[in-house]
Tab-separated table of C-alpha atoms and ligand atoms in Angstrom:
chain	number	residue	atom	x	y	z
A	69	UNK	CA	-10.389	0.229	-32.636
A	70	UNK	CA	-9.560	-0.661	-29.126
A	71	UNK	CA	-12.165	0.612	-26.717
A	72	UNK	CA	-10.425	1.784	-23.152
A	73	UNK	CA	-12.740	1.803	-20.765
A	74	UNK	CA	-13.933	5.173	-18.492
A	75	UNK	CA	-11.983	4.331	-15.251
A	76	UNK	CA	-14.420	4.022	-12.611
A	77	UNK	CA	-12.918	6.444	-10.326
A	78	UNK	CA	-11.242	9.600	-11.911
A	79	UNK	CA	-9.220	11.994	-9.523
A	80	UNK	CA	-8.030	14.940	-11.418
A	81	UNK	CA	-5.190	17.049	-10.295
A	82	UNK	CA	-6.892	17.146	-6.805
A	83	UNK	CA	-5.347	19.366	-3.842
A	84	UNK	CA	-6.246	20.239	-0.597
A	85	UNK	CA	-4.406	23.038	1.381
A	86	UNK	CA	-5.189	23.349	5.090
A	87	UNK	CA	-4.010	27.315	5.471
A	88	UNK	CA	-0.740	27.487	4.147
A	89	UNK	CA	0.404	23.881	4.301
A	90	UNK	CA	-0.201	21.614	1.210
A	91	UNK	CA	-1.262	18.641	2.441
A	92	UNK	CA	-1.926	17.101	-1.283
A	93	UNK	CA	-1.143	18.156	-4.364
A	94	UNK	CA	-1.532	17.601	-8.112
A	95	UNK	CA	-3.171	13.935	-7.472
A	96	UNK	CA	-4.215	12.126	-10.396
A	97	UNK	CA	-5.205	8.434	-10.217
A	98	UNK	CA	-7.550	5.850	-12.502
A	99	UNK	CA	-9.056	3.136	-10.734
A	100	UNK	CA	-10.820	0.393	-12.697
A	101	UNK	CA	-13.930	-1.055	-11.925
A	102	UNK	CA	-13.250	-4.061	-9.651
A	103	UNK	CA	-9.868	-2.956	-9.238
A	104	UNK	CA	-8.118	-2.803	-5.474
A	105	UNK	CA	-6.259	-0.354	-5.284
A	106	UNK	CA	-3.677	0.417	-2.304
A	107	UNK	CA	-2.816	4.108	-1.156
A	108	UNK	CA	0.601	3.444	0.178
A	109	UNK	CA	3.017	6.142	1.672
A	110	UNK	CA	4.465	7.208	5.060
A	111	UNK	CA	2.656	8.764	8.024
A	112	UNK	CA	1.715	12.691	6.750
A	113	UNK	CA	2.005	11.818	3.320
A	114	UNK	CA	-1.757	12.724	2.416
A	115	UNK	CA	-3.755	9.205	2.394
A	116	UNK	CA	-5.896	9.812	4.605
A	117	UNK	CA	-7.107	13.540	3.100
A	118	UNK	CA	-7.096	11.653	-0.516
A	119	UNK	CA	-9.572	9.007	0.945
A	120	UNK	CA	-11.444	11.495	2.733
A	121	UNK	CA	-11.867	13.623	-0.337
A	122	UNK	CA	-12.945	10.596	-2.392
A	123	UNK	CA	-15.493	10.240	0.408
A	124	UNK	CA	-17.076	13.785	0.589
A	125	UNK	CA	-15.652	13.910	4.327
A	126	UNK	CA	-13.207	16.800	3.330
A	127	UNK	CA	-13.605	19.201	0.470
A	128	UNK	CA	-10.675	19.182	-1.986
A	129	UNK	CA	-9.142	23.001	-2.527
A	130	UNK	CA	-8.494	21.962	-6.039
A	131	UNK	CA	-9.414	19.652	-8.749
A	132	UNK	CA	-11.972	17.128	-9.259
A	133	UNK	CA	-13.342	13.299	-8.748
A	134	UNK	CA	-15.936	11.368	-11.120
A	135	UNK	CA	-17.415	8.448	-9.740
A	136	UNK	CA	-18.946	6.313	-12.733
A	137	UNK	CA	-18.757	9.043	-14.991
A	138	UNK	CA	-20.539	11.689	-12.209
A	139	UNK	CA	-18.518	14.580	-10.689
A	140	UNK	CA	-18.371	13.902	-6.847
A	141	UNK	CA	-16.080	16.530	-6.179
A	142	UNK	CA	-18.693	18.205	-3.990
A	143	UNK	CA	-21.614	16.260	-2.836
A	144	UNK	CA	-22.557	15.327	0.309
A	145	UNK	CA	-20.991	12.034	1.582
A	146	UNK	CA	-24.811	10.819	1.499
A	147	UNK	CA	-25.451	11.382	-2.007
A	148	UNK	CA	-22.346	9.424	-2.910
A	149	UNK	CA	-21.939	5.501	-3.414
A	150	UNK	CA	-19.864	4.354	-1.227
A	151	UNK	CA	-19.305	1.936	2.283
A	152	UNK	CA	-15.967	2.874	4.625
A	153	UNK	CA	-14.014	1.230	7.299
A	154	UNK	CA	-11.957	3.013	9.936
A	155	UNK	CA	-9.109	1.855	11.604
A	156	UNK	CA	-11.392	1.991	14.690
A	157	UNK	CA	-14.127	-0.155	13.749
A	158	UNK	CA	-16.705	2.720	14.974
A	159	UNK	CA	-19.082	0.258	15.419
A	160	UNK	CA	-22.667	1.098	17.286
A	161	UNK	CA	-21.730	-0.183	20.548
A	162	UNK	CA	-25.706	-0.390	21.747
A	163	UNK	CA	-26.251	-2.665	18.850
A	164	UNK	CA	-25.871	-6.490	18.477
A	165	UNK	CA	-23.685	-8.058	15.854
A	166	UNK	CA	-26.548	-8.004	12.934
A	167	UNK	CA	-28.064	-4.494	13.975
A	168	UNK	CA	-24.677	-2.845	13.305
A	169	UNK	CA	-25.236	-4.577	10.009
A	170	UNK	CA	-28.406	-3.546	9.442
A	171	UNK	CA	-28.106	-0.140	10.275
A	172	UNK	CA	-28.236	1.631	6.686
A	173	UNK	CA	-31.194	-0.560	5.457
A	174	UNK	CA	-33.568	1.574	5.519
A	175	UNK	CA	-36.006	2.799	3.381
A	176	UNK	CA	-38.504	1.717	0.326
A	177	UNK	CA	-35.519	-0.073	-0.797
A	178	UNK	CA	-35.244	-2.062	2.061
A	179	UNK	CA	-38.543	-3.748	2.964
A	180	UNK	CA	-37.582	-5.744	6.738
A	181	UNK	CA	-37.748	-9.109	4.932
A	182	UNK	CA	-34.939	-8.749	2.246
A	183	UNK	CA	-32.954	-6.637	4.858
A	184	UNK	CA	-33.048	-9.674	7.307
A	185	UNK	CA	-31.837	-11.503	4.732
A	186	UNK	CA	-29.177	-9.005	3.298
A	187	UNK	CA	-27.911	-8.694	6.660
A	188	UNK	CA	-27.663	-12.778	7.052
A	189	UNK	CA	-25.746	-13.220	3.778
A	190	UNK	CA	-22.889	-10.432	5.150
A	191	UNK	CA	-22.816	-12.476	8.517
A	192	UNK	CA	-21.771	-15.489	6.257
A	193	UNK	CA	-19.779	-13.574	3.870
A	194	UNK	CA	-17.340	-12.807	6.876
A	195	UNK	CA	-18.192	-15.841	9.113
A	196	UNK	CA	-19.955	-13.861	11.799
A	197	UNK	CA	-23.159	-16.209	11.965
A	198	UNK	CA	-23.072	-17.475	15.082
A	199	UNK	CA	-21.533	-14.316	16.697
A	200	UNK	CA	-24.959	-12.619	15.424
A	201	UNK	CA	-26.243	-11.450	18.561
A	202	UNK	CA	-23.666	-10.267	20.496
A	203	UNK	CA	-22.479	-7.013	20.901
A	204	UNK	CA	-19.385	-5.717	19.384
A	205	UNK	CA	-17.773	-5.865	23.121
A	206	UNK	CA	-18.304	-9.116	23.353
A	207	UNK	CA	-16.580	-10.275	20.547
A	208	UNK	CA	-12.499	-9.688	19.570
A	209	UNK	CA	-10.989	-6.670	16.826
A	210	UNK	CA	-10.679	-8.717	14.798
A	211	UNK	CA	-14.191	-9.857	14.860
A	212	UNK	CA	-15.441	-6.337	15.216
A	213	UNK	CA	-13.686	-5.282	11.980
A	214	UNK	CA	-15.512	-8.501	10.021
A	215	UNK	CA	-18.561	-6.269	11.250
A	216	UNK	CA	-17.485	-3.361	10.665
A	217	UNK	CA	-16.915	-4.649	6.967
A	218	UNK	CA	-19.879	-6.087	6.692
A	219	UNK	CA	-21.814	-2.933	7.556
A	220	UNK	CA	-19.580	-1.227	5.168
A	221	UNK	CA	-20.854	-3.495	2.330
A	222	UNK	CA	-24.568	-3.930	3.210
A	223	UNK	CA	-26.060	-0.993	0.744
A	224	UNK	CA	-24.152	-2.901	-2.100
A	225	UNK	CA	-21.958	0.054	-2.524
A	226	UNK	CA	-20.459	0.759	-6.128
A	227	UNK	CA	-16.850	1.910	-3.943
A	228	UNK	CA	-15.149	0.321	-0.618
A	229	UNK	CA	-12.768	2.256	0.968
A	230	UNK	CA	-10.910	1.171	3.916
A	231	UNK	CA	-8.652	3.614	6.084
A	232	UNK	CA	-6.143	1.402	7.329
A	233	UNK	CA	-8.648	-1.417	8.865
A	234	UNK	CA	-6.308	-3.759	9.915
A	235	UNK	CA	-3.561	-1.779	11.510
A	236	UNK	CA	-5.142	-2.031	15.456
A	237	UNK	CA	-4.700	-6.245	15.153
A	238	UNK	CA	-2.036	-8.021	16.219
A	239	UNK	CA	-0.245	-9.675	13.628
A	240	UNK	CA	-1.303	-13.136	13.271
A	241	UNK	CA	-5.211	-11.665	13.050
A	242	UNK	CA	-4.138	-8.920	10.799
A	243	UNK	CA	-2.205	-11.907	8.067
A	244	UNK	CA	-5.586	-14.066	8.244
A	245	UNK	CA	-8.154	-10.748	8.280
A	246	UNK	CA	-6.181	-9.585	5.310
A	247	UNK	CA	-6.419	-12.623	3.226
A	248	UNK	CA	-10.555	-12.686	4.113
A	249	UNK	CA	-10.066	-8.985	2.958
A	250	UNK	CA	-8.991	-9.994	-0.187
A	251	UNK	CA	-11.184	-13.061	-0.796
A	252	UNK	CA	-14.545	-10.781	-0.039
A	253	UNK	CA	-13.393	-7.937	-2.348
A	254	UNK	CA	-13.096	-10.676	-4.906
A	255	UNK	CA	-16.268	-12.296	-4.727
A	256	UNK	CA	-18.148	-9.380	-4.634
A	257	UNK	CA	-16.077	-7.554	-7.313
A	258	UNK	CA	-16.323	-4.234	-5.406
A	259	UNK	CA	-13.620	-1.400	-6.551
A	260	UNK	CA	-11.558	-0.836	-3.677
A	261	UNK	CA	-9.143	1.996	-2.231
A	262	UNK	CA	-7.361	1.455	1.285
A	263	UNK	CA	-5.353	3.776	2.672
A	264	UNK	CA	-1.912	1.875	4.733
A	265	UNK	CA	1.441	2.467	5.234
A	266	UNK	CA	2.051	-0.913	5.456
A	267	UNK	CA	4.120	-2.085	2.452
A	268	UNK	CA	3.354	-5.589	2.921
A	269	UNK	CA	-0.152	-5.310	3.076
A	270	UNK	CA	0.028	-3.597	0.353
A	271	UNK	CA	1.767	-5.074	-1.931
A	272	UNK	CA	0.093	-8.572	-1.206
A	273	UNK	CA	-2.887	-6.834	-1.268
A	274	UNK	CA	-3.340	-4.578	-4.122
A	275	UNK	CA	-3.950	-5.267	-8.494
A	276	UNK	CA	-2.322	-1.701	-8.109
A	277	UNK	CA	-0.037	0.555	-5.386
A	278	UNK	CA	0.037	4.094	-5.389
A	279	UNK	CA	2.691	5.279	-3.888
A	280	UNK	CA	2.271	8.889	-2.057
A	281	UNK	CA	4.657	10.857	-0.640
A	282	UNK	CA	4.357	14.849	0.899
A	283	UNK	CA	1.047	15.004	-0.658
A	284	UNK	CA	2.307	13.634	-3.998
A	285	UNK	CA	1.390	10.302	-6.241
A	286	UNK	CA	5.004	9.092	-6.667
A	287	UNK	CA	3.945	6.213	-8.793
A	288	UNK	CA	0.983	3.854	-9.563
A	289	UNK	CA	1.734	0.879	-10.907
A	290	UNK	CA	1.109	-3.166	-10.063
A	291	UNK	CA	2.998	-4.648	-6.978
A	292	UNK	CA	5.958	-6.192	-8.980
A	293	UNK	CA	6.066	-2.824	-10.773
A	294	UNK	CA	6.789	-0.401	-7.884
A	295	UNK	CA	9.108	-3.322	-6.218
A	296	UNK	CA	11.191	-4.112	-9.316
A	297	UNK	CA	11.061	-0.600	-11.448
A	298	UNK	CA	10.686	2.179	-8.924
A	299	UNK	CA	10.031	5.153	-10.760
A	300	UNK	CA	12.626	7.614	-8.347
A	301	UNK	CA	14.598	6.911	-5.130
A	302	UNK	CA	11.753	7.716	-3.298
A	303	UNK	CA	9.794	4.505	-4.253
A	304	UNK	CA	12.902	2.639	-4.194
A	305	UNK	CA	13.670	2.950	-0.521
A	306	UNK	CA	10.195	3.445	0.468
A	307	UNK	CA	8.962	-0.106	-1.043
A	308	UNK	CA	10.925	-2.930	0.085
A	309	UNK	CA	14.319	-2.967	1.775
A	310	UNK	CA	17.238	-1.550	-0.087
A	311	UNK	CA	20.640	-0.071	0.429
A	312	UNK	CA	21.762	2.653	-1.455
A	313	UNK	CA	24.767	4.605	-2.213
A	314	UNK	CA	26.327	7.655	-4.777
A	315	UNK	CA	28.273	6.759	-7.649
A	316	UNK	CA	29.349	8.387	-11.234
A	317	UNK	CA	28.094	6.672	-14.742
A	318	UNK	CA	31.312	5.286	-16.477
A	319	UNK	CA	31.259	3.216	-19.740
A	320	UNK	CA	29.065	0.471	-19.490
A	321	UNK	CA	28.741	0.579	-15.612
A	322	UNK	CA	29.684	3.164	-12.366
A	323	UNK	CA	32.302	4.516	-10.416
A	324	UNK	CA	32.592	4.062	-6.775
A	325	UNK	CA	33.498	6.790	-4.581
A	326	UNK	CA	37.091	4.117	-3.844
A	327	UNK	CA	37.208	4.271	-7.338
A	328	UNK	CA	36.018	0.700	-7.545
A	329	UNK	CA	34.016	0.223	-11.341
A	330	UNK	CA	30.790	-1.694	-11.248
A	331	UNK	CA	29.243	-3.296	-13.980
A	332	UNK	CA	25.588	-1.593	-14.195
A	333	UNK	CA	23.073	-2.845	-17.029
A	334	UNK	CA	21.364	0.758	-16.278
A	335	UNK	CA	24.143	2.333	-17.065
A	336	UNK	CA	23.731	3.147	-20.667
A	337	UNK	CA	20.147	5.136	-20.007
A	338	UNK	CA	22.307	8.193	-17.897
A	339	UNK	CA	24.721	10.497	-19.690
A	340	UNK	CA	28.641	9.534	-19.218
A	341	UNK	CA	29.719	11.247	-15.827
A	342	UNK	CA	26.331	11.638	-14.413
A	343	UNK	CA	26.391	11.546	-10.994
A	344	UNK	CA	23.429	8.538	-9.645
A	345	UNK	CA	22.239	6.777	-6.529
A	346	UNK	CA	23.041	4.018	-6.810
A	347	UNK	CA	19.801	0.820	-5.519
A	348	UNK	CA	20.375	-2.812	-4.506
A	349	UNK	CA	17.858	-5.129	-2.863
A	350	UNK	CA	19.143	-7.717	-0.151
A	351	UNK	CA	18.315	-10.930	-1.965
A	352	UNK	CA	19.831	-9.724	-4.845
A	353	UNK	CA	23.140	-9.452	-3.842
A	354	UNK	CA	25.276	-12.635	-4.502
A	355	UNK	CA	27.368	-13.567	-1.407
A	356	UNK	CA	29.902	-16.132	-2.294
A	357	UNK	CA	31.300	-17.234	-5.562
A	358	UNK	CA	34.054	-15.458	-7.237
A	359	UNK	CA	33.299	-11.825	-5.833
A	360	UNK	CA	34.779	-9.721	-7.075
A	361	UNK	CA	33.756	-7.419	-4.212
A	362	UNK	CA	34.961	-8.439	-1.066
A	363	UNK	CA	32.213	-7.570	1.804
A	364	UNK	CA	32.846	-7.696	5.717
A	365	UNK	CA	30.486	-8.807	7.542
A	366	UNK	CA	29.065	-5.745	10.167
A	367	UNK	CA	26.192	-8.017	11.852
A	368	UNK	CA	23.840	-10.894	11.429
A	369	UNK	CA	20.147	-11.036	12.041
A	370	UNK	CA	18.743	-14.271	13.021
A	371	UNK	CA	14.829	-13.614	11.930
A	372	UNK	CA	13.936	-17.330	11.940
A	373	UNK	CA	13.371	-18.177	7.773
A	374	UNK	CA	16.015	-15.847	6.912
A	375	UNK	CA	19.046	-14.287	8.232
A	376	UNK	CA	19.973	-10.645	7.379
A	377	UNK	CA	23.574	-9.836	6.912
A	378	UNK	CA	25.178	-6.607	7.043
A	379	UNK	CA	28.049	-6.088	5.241
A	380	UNK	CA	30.550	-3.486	4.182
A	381	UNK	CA	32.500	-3.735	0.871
A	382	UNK	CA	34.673	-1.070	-0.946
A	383	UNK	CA	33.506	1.624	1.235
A	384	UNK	CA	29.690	1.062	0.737
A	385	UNK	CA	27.096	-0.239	3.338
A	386	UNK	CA	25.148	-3.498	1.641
A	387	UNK	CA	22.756	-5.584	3.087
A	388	UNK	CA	21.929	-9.247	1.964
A	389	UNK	CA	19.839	-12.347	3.186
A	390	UNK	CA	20.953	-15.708	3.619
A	391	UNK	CA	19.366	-19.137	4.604
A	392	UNK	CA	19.504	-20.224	8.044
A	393	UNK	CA	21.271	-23.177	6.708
A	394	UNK	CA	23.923	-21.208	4.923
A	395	UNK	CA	25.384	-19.599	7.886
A	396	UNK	CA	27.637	-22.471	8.495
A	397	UNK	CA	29.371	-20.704	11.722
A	398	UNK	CA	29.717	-16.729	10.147
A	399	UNK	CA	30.805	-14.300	12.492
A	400	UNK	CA	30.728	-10.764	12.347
A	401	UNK	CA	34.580	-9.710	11.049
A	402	UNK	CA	34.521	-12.977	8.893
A	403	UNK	CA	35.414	-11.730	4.886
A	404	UNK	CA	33.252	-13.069	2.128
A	405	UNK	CA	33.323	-12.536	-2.163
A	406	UNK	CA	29.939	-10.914	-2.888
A	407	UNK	CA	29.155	-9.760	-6.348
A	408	UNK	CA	26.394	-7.419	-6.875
A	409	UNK	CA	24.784	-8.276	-10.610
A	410	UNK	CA	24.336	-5.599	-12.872
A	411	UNK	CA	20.981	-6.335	-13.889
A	412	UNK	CA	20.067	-5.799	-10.173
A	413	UNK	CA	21.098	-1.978	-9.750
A	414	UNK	CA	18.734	0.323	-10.103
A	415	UNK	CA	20.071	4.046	-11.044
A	416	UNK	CA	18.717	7.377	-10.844
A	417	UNK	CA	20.339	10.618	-11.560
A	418	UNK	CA	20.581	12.809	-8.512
A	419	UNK	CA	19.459	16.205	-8.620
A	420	UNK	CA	21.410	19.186	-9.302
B	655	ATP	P1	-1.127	8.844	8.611
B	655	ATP	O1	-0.635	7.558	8.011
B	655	ATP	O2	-0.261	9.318	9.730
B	655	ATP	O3	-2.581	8.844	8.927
B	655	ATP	P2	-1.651	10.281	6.146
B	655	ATP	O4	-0.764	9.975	5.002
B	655	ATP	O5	-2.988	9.682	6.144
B	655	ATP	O6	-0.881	9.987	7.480
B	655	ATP	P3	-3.029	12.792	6.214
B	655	ATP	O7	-3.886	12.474	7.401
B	655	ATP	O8	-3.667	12.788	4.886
B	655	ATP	O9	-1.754	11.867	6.195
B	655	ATP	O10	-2.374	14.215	6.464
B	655	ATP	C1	-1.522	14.822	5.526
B	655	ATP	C2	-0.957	16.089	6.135
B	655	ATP	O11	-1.994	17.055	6.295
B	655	ATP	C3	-0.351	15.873	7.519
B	655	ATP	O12	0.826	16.626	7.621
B	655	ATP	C4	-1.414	16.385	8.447
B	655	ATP	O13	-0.833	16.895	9.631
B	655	ATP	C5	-2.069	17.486	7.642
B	655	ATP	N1	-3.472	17.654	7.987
B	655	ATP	C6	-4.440	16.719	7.870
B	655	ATP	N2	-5.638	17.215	8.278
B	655	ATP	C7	-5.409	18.493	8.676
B	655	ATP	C8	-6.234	19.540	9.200
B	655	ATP	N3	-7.539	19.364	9.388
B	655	ATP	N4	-5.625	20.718	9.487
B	655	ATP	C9	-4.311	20.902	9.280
B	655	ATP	N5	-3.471	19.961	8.783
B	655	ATP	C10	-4.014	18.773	8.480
């Protein structure tokens, strides 16, 4: 028989109320050993207090977490195995480069020899050799979070968690910090939970997204899950861009509220009649061709690789991308055939 093996990290319906606001509820979430997993949802949502809980910095009001087969739900942060990064670095400011390193080696464990050189291999791991003795104002964020990280790693921890460690960098340092990100947690094969609510980062980030909103897991699943099969509407417009819009299940497709039919491969998995919202993504809608929609266009975005168009076609606000290249003098008022293909619409029934 197949043997499935004991998730790493267990959280069991976990909730934390603060008075009588619910700031997470019902959370349940495997994480693999090795696995990097990305907590992804927007501000408010709960991240944070689900990292926090997983770190014995706040006490869940409800439910539990197992940590290599131990319940964690209520230790001490100290007795638990685990290294964090904050968003603010939080690094010693009194202490050079290595010493921030360093600081946690303490102890029979650590004889000064093997901690010299513990500390030595992190400098490499996150090319901060030669930036060794300086102090963490003397050196740039994005320097101070390599440092930060490596302090986070130095006990060997069994768990990394990051909360949001790369949102105070600019961009360019954030793209190459998060690629380093990903390169370390590889090497060292370290399970991994960060906390953004950066979709991006996320979803080039992460073997698996969970996707929280109001204190709820929406859905867990791998980055071309959540993109392409969003589990509710929620996920749908929260991941990735997408425009959206009511319509009624007819036959094999839907009914626009002009009465306009739409093929709609989904169509078949809601009852006849049932009222949906209706999900496209920008770069799947076909501009050009034979239609048979026709789509004015509302405004064009020049964002240097792509440009995003905004168009309106029988009644419905759509959104779609097109090449530079392919603008070929398009105004906004110009008429094009678009075509939206009915693989590409997602549907879920509304409520009520
Ligand atoms: P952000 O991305 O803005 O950090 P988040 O998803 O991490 O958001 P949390 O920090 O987990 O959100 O907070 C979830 C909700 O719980 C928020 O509405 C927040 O105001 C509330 N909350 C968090 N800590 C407390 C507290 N100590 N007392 C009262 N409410 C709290």
């Amino acid at each position: 028989m197949l043997q499935v093996p004991e998730p790493f990290l267990r959280v069991e319906r976990l909730g934390r109320d603060f008075g009588r606001f619910t700031a997470m509820d019902d959370v349940r979430l495997d994480v693999a050993e090795g696995e990097f997993l990305c907590l992804l949802g927007p501000s408010g949502c709960g991240k944070t207090t689900l990292l926090r809980s997983i770190a014995g910095l706040d006490t869940p009001t409800r439910g539990k977490i197992f940590q290599a087969g131990r319940e964690i739900t209520r230790l001490p942060p100290a007795q638990r195995d685990f290294g964090i990064v904050f968003q603010s670095y939080a690094l010693f400011p009194n202490m050079s480069v290595a010493a921030n390193v360093g600081y946690g080696l303490r102890g029979p464990a650590w004889p000064r020899e093997r901690a010299a050189q513990r500390v030595a291999e992190l400098l490499e791991l996150v090319g901060l050799t030669p930036q060794a003795e300086r102090y963490p104002a003397q050196i740039s964020g994005g320097q101070q979070q390599r440092d930060a990280l490596a302090r986070a790693l130095a006990n060997e921890p069994g768990l990394l968690l990051l909360d949001e460690p790369l949102s105070a960098l600019d961009a360019i340092v954030r793209l190459h910090l998060r690629q380093e990100l990903r390169a370390v947690q590889r090497r060292l094969g370290v399970t991994t939970i960060m906390v953004t609510h950066d979709q991006e980062e996320a979803l080039s980030l992460a073997d698996r997204v969970a996707v929280m909103d109001r204190g709820r897991v929406m859905q867990v699943g791998t980055p071309q899950e959540v993109y392409a099969t969003p589990a509710n509407p929620f996920v749908a417009s929260f991941v990735g861009r997408s425009a959206s819009f009511d319509a009624v299940v007819a036959g094999d497709g839907v009914r626009l509220p002009d009465g306009t039919r739409l093929p709609a491969e989904a169509a078949h998995r809601h009852p006849e009649g049932c009222q949906v919202r209706a999900f496209i993504r920008p770069e799947d809608v076909v501009l050009g061709g034979e239609g048979p929609l026709t789509g004015e266009v509302t405004s064009i975005e020049y964002l240097g690789s792509v440009c995003r168009l905004e168009l309106r076609a029988a009644g419905l606000n759509l959104q779609a991308e097109i090449a530079p290249r392919d603008l070929d003098g398009m105004a906004p008022g110009e008429r094009i055939p678009l075509a939206l293909p009915p693989g590409k619409l997602m549907l879920f029934a509304q409520d009520g």
